[in-house]
CSV table of N, CA and C in Angstrom, one decimal:
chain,number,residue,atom,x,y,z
H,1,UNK,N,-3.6,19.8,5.8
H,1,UNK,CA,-4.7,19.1,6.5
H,1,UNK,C,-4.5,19.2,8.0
H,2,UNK,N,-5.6,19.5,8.6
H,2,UNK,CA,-5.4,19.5,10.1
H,2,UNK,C,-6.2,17.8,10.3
H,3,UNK,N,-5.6,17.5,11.2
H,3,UNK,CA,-5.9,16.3,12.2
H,3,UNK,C,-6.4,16.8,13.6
H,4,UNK,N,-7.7,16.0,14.0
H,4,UNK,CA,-7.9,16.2,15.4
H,4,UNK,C,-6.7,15.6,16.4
H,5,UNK,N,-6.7,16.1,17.6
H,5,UNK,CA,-5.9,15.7,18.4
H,5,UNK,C,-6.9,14.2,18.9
H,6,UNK,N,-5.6,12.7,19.2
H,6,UNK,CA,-5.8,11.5,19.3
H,6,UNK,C,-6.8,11.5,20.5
H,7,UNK,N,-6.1,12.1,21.6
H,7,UNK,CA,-7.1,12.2,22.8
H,7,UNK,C,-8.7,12.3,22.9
H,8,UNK,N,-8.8,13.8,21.9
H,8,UNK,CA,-9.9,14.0,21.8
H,8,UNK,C,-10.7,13.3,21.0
H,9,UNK,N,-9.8,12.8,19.7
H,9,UNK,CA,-10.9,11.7,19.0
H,9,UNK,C,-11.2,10.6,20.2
H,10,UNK,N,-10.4,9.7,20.5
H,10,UNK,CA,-10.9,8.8,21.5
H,10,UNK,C,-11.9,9.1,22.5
H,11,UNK,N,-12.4,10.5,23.1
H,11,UNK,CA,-13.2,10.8,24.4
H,11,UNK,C,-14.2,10.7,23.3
H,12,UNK,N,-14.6,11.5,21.9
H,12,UNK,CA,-15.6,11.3,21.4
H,12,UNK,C,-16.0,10.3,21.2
H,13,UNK,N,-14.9,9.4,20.4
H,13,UNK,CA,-15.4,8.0,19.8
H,13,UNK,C,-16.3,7.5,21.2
H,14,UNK,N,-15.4,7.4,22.2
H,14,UNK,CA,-16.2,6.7,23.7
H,14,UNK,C,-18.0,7.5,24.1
H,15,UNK,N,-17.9,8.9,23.9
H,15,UNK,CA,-19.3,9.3,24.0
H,15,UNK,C,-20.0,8.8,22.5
H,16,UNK,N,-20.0,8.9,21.5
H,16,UNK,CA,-20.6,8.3,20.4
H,16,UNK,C,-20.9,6.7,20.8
H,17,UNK,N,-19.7,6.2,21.8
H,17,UNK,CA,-20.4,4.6,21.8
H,17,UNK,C,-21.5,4.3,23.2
H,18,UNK,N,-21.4,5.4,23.8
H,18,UNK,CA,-22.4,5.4,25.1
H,18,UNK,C,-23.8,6.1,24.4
H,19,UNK,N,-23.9,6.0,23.2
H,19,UNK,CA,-25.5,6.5,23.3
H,19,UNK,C,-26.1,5.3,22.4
H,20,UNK,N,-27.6,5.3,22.4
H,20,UNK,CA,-28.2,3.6,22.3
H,20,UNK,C,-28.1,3.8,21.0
H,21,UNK,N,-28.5,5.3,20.4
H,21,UNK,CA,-28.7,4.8,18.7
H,21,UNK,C,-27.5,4.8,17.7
H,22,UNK,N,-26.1,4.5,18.5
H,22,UNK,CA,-25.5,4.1,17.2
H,22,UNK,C,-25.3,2.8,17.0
H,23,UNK,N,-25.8,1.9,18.2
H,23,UNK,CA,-26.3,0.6,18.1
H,23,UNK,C,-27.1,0.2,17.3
H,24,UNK,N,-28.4,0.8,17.3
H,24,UNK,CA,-29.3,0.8,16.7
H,24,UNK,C,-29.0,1.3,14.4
H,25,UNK,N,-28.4,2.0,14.6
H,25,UNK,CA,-27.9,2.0,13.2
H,25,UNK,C,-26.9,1.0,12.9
H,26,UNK,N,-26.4,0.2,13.8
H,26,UNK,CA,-24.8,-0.5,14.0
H,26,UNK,C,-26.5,-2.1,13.5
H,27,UNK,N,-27.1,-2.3,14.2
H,27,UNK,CA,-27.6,-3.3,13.9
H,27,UNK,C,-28.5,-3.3,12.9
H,28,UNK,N,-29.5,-1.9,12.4
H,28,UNK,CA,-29.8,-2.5,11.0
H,28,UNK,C,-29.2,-2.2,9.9
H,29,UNK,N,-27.9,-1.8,10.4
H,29,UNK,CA,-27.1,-2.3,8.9
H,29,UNK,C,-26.7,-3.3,8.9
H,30,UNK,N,-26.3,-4.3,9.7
H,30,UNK,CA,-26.1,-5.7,10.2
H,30,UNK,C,-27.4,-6.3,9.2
H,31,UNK,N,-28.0,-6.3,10.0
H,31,UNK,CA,-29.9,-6.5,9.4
H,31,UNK,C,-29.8,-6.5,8.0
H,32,UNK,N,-29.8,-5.5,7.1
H,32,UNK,CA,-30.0,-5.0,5.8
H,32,UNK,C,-28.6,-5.7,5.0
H,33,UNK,N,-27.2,-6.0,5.8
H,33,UNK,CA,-26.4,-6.5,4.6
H,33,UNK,C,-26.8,-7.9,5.2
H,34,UNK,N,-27.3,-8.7,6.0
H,34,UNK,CA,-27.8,-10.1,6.3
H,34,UNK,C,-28.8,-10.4,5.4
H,35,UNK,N,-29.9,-9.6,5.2
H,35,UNK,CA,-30.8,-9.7,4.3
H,35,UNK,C,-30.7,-10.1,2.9
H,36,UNK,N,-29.8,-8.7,2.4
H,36,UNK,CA,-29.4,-8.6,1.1
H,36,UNK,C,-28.4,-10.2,0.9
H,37,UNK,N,-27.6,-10.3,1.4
H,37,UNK,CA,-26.8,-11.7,1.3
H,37,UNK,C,-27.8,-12.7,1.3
H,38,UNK,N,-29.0,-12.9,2.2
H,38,UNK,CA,-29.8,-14.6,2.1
H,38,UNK,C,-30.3,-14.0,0.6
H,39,UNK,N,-30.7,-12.9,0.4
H,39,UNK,CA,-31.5,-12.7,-1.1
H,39,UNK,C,-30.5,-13.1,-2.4
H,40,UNK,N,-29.4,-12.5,-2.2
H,40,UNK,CA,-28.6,-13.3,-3.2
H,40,UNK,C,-28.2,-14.6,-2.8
H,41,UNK,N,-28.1,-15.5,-2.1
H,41,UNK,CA,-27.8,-16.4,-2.2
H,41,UNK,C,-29.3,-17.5,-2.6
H,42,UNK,N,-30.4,-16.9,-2.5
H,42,UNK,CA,-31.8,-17.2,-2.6
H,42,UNK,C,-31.8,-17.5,-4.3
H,43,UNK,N,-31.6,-16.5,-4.8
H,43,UNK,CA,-31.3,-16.1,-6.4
H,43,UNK,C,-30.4,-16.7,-7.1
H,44,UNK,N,-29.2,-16.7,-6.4
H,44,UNK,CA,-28.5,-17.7,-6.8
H,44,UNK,C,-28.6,-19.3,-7.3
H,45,UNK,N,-29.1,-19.7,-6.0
H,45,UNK,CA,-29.5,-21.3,-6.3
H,45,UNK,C,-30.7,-21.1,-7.3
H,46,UNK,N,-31.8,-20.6,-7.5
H,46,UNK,CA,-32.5,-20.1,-8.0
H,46,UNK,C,-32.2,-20.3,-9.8
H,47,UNK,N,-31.5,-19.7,-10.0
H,47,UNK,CA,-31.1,-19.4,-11.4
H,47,UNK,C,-29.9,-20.2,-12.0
H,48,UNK,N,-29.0,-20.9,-10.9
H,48,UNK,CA,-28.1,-21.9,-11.2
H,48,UNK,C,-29.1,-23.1,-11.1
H,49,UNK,N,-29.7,-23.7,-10.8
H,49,UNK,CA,-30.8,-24.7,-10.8
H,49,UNK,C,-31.2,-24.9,-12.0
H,50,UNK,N,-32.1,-23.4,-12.5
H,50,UNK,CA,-32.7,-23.3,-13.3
H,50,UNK,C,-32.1,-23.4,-14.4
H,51,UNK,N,-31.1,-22.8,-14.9
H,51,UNK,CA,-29.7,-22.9,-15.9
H,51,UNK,C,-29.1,-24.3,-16.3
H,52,UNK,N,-28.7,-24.8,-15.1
H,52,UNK,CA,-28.5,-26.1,-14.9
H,52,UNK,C,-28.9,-27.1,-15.2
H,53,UNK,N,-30.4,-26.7,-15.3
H,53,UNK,CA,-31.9,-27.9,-16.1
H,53,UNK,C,-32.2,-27.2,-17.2
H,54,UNK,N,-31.9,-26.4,-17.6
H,54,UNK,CA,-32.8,-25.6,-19.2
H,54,UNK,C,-31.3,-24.9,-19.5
H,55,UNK,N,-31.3,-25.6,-21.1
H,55,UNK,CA,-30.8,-24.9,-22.0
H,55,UNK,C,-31.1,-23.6,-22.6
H,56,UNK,N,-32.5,-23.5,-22.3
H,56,UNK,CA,-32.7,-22.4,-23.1
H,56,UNK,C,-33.0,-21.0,-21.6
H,57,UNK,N,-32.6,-21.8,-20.2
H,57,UNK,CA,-32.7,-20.7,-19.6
H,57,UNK,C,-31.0,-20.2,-19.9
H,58,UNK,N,-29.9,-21.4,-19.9
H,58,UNK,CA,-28.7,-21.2,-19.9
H,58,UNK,C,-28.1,-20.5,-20.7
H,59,UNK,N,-29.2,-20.1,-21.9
H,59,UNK,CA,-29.0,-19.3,-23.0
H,59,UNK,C,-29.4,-18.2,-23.3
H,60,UNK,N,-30.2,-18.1,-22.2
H,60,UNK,CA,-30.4,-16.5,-21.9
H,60,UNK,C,-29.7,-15.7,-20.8
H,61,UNK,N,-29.2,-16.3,-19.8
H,61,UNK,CA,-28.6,-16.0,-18.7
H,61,UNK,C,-27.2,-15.6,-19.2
H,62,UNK,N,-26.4,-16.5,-20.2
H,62,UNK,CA,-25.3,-16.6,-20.5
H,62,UNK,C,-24.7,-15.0,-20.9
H,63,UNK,N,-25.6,-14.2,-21.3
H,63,UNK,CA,-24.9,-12.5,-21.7
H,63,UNK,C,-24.6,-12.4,-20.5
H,64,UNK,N,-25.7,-11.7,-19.4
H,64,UNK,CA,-25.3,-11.5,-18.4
H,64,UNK,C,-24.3,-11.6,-17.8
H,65,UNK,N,-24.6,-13.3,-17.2
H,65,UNK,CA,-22.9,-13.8,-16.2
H,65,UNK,C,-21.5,-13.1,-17.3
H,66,UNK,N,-21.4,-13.2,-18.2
H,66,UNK,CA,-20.3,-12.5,-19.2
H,66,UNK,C,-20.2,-11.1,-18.7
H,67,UNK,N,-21.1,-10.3,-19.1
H,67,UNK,CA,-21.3,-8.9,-18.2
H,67,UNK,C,-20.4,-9.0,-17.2
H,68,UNK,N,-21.6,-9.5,-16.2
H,68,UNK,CA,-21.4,-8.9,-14.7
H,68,UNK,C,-19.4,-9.7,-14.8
H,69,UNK,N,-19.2,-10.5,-15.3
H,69,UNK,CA,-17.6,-11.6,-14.9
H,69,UNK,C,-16.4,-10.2,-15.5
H,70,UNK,N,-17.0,-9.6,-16.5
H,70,UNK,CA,-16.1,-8.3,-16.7
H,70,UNK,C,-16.3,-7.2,-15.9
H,71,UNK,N,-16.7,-7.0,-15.4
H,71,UNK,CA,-16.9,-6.1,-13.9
H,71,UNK,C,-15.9,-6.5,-12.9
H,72,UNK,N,-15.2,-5.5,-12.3
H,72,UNK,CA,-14.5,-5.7,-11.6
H,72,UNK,C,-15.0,-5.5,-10.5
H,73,UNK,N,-14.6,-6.9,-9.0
H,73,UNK,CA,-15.2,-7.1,-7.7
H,73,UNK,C,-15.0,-5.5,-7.3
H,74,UNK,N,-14.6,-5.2,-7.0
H,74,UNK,CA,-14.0,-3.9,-6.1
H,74,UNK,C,-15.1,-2.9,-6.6
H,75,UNK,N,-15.6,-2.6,-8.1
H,75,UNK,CA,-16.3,-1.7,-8.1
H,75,UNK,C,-17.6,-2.1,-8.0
H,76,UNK,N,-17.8,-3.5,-7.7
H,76,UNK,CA,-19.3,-3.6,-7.3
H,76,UNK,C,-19.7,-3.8,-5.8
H,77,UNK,N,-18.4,-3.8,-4.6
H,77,UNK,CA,-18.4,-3.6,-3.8
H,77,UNK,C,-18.5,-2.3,-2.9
């Protein structure tokens, strides 16, 4: 494996952070995982509410949460 020399990564990294659009990508991914997070947490209360008051929602949800609880965090991250 060749490695760039440290120097010269640093002068780029520094020209890559002097131009406006990687700000601009730097913020709507900010944007897009802020989104996505109020939407699950939207959903969340959502369907724990719902579950929480109906048996028969609690009984259809129940596969799922089982599902997704055997999935490991790391690969749905």
């Amino acid at each position: 494996m060749v490695f760039p020399n440290p120097i010269d990564t640093f002068k780029e990294m520094f020209n890559i952070l002097s131009k406006k659009y990687i700000y601009q990508c730097i913020g709507s991914s900010i944007l897009r995982m802020v989104v996505g997070f109020l939407i699950s947490i939207v959903l969340a209360l959502i369907f724990g509410l719902l579950a929480g008051n109906s048996e028969k929602i609690k009984t259809i949800l129940i596969p799922l949460m089982t599902t997704l609880k055997s999935i490991p965090t790391a690969s749905l991250v």
